[in-house]
Tab-separated table of N, CA and C in Angstrom:
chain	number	residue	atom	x	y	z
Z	1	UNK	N	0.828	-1.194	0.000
Z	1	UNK	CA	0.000	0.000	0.000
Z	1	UNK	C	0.872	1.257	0.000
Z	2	UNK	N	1.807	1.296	0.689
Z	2	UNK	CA	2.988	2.692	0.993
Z	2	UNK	C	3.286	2.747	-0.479
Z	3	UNK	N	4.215	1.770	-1.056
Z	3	UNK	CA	4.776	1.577	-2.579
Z	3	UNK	C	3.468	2.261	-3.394
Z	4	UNK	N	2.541	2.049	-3.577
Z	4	UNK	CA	1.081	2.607	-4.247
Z	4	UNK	C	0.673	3.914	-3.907
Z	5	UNK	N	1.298	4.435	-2.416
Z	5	UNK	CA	0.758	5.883	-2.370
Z	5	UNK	C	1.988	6.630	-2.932
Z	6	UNK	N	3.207	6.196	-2.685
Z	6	UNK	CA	4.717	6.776	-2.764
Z	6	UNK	C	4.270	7.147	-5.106
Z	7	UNK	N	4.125	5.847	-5.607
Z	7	UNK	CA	4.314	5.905	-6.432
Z	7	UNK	C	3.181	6.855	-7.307
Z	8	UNK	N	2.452	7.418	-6.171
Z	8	UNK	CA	0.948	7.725	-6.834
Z	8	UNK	C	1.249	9.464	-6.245
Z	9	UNK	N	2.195	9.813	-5.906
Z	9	UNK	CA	3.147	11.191	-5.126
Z	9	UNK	C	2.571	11.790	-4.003
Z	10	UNK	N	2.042	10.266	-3.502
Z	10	UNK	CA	2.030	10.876	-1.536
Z	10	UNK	C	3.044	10.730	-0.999
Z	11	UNK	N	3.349	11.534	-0.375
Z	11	UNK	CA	4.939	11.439	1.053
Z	11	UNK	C	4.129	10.157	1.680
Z	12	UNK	N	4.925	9.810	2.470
Z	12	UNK	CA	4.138	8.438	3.413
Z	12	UNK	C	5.481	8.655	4.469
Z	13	UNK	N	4.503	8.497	5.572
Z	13	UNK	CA	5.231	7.855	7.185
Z	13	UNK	C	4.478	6.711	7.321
Z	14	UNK	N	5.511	4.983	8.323
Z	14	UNK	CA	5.143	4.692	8.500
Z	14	UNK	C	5.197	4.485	9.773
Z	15	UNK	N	4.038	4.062	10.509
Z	15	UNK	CA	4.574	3.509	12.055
Z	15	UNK	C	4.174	2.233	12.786
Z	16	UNK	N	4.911	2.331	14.011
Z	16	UNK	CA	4.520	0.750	14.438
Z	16	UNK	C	3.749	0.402	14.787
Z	17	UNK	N	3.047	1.186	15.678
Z	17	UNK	CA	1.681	1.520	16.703
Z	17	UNK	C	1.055	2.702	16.642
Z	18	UNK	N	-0.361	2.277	17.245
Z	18	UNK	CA	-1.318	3.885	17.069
Z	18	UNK	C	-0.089	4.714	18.321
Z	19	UNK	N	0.191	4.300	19.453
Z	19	UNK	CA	0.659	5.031	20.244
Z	19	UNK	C	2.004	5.883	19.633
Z	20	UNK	N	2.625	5.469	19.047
Z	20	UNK	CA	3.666	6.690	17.878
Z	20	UNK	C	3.161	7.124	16.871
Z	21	UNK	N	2.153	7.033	16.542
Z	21	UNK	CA	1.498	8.144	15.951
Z	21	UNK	C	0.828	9.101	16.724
Z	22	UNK	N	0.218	9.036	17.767
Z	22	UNK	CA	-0.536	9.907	18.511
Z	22	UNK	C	0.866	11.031	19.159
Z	23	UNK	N	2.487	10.411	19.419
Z	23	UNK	CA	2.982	11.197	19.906
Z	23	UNK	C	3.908	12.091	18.770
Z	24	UNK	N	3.962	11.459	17.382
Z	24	UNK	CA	4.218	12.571	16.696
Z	24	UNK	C	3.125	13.668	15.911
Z	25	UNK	N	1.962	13.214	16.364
Z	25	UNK	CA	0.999	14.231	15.975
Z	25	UNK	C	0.910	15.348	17.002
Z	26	UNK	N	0.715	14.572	18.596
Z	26	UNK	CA	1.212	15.832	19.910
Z	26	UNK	C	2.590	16.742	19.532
Z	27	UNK	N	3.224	15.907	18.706
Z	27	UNK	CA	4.557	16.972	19.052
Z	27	UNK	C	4.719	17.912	17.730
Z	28	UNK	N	3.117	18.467	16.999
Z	28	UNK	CA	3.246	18.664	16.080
Z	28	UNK	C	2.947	18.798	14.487
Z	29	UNK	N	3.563	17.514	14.078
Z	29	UNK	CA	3.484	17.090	12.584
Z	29	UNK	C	1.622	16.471	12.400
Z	30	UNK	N	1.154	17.198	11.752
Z	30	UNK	CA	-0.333	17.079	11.304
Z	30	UNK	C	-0.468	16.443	9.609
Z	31	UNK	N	-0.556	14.970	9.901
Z	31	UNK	CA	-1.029	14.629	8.335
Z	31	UNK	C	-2.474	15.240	7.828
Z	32	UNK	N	-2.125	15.371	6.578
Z	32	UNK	CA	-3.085	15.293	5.888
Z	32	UNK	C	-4.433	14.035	5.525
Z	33	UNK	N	-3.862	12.748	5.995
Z	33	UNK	CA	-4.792	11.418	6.101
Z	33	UNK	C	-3.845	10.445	6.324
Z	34	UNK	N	-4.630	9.819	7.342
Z	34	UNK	CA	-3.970	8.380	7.974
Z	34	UNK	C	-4.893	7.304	7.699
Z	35	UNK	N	-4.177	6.869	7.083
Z	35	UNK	CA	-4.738	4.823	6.630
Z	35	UNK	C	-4.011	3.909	8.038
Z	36	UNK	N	-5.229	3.377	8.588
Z	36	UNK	CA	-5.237	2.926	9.951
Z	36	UNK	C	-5.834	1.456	9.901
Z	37	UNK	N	-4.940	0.438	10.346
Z	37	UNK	CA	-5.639	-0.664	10.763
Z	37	UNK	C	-6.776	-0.859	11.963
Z	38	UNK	N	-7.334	-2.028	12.028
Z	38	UNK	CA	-8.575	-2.190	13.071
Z	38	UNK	C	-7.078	-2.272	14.251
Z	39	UNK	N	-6.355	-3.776	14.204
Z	39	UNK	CA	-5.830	-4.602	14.875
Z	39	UNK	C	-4.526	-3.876	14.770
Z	40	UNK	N	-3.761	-3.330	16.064
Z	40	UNK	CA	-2.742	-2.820	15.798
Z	40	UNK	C	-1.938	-3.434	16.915
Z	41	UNK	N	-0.132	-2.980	16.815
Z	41	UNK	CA	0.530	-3.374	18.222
Z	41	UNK	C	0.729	-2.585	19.300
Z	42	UNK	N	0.780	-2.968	20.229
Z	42	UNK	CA	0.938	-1.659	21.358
Z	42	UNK	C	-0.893	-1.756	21.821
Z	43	UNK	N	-1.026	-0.946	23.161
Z	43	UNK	CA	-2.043	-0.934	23.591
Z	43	UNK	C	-3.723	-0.514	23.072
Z	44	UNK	N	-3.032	0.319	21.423
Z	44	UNK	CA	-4.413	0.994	21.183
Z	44	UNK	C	-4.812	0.523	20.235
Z	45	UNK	N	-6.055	0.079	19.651
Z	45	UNK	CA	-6.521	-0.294	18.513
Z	45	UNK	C	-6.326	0.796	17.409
Z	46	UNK	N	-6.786	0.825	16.242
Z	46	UNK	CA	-7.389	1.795	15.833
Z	46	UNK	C	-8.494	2.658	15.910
Z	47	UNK	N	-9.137	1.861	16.308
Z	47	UNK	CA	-10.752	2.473	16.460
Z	47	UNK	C	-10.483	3.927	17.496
Z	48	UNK	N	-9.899	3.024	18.928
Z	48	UNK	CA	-9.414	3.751	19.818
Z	48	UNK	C	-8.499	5.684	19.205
Z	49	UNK	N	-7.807	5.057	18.509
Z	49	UNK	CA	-6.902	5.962	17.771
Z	49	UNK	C	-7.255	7.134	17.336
Z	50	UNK	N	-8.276	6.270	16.440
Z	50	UNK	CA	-9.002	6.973	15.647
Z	50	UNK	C	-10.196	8.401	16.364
Z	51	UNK	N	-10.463	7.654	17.261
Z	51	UNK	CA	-11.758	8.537	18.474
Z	51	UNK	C	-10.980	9.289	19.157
Z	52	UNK	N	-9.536	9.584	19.129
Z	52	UNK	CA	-8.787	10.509	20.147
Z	52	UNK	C	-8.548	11.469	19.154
Z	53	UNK	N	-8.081	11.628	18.022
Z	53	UNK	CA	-7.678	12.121	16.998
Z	53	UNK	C	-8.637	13.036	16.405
Z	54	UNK	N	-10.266	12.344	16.079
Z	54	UNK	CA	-11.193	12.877	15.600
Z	54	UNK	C	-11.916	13.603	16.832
Z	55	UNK	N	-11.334	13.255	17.967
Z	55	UNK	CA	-12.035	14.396	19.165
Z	55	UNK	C	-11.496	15.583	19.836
Z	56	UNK	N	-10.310	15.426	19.228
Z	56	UNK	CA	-9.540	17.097	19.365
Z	56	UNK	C	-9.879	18.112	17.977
Z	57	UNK	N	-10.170	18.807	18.460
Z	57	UNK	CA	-10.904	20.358	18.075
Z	57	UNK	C	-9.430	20.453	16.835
Z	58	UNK	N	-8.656	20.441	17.226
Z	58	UNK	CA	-7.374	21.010	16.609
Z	58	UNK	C	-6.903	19.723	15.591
Z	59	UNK	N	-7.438	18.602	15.855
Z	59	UNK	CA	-6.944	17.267	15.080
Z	59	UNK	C	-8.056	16.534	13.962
Z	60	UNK	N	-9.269	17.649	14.441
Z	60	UNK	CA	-10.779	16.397	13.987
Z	60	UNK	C	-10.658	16.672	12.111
Z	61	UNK	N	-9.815	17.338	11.757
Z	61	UNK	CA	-10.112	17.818	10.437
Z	61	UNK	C	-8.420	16.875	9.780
Z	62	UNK	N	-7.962	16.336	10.036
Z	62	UNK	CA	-7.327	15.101	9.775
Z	62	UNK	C	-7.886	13.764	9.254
Z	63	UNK	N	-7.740	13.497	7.996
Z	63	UNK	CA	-8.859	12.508	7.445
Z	63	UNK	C	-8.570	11.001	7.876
Z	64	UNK	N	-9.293	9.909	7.845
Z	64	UNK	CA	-8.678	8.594	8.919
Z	64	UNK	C	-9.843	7.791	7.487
Z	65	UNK	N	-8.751	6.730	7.375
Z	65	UNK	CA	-9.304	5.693	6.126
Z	65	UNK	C	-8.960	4.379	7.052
Z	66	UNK	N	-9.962	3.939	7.543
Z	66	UNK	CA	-10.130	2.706	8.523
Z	66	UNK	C	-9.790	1.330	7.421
Z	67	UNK	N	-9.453	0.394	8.341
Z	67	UNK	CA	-9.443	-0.699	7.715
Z	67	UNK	C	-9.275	-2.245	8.282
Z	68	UNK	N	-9.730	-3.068	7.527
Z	68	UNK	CA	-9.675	-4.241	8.434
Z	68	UNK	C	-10.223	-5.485	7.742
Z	69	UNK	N	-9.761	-7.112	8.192
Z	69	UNK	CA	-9.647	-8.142	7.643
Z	69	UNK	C	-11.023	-8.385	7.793
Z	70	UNK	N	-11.993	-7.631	9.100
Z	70	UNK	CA	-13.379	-8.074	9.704
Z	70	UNK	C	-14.544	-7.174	9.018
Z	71	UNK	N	-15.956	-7.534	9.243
Z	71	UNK	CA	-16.627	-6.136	8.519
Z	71	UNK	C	-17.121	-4.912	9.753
Z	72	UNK	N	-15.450	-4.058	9.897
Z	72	UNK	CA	-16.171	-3.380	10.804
Z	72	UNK	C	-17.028	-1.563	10.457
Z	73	UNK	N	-17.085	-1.793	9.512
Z	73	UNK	CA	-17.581	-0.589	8.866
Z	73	UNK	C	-18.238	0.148	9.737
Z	74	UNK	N	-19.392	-0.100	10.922
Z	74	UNK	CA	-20.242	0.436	11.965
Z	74	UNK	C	-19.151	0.622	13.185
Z	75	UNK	N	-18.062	0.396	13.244
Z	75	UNK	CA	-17.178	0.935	14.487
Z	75	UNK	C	-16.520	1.406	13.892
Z	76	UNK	N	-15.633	1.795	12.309
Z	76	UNK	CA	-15.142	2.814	12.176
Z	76	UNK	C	-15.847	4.064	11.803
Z	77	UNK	N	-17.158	4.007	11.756
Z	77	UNK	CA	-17.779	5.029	11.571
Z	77	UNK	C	-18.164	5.553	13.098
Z	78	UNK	N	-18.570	4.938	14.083
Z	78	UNK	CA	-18.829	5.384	15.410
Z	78	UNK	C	-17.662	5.790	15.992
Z	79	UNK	N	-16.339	5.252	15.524
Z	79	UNK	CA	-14.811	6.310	15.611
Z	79	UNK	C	-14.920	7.114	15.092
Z	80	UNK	N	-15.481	7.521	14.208
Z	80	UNK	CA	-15.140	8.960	13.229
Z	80	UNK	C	-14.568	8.826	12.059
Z	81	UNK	N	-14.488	7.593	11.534
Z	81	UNK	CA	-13.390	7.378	10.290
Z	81	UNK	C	-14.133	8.404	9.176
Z	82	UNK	N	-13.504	8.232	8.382
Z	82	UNK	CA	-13.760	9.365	7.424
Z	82	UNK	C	-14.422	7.788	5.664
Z	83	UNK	N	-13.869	7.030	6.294
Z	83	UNK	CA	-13.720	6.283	5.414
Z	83	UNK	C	-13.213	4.628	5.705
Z	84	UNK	N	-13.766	3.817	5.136
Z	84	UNK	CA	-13.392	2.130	5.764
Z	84	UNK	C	-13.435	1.063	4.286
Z	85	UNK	N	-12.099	0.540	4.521
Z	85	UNK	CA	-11.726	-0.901	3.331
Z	85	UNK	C	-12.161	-1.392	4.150
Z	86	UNK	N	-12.566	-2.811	3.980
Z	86	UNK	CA	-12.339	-4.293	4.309
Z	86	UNK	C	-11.316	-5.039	3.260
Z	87	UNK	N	-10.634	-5.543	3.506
Z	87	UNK	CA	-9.180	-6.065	3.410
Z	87	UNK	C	-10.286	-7.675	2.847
Z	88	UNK	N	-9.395	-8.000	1.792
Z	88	UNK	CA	-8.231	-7.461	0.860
Z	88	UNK	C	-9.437	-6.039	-0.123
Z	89	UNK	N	-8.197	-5.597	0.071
Z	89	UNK	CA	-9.115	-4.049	-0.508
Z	89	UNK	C	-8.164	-3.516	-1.750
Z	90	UNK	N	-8.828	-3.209	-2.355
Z	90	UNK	CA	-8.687	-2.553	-4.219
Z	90	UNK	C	-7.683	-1.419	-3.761
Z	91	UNK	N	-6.114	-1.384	-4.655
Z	91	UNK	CA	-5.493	-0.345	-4.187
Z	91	UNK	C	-6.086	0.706	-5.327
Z	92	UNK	N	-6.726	0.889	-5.783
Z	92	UNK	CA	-7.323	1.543	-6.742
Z	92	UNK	C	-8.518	2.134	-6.697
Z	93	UNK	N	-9.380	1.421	-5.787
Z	93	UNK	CA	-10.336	1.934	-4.752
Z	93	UNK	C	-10.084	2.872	-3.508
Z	94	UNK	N	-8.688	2.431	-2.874
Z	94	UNK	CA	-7.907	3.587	-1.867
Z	94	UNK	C	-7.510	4.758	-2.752
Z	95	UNK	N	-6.688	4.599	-3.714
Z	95	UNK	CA	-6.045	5.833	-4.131
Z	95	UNK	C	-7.081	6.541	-4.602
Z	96	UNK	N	-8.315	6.051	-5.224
Z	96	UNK	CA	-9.474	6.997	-5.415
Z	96	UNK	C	-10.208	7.822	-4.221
Z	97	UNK	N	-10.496	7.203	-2.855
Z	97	UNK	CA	-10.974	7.859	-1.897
Z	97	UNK	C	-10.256	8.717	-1.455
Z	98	UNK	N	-8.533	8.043	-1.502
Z	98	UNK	CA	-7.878	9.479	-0.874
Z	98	UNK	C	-8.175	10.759	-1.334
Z	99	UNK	N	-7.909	10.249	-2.687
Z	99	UNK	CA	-7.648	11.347	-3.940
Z	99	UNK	C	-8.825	12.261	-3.807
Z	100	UNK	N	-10.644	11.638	-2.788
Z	100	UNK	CA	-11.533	12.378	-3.149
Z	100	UNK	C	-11.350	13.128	-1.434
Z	101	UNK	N	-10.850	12.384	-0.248
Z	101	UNK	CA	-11.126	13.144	0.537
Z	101	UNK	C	-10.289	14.172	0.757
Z	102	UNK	N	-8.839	14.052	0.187
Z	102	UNK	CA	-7.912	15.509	-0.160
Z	102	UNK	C	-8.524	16.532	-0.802
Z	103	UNK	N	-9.192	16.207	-1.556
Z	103	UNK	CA	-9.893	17.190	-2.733
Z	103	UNK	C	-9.360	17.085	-3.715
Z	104	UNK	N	-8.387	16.333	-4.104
Z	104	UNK	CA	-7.736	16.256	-5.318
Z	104	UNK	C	-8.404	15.722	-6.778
């Protein structure tokens, strides 16, 4: 998926856990959209992630493209996702949603 956004001329970070992402967003650096698993390592899910992110005033306008092997479409929307694959998911179907929730 990174190789597909890189080659499609998104910058991409990646990380290990929701919890290093939440502390380089505190210290700062504001993406433009995060593609987020359900099932992550470290203590926080995504969902979780996702509901901290979309509930700061200063963070809620950060776009979140949920995703997952299960059909959780009704908990990434009660997170706030902006948007949800179910896996295996069309990289051609992602690069189109990004492309629509950037405005591009």
């Amino acid at each position: 998926v990174i190789e597909a956004y890189e080659m499609s001329g998104y910058k991409t970070k990646e990380f290990s856990n929701a919890g290093s992402l939440l502390e380089v967003i505190a210290n700062g650096e504001k993406p433009d959209l995060i593609l987020m698993d359900t099932d992550m390592p470290g203590n926080l899910s995504g969902f979780e992630a996702c509901e901290r992110i979309k509930k700061n005033e200063a963070l809620k306008e950060i776009k979140i493209i949920g995703m997952s092997g299960t059909d959780y479409k009704q908990k990434w929307t009660e997170a706030g996702a902006d948007a949800y694959f179910k896996k295996p998911l069309s990289l051609m179907d992602l690069l189109n949603k990004t492309k629509e929730l950037l405005g591009g």
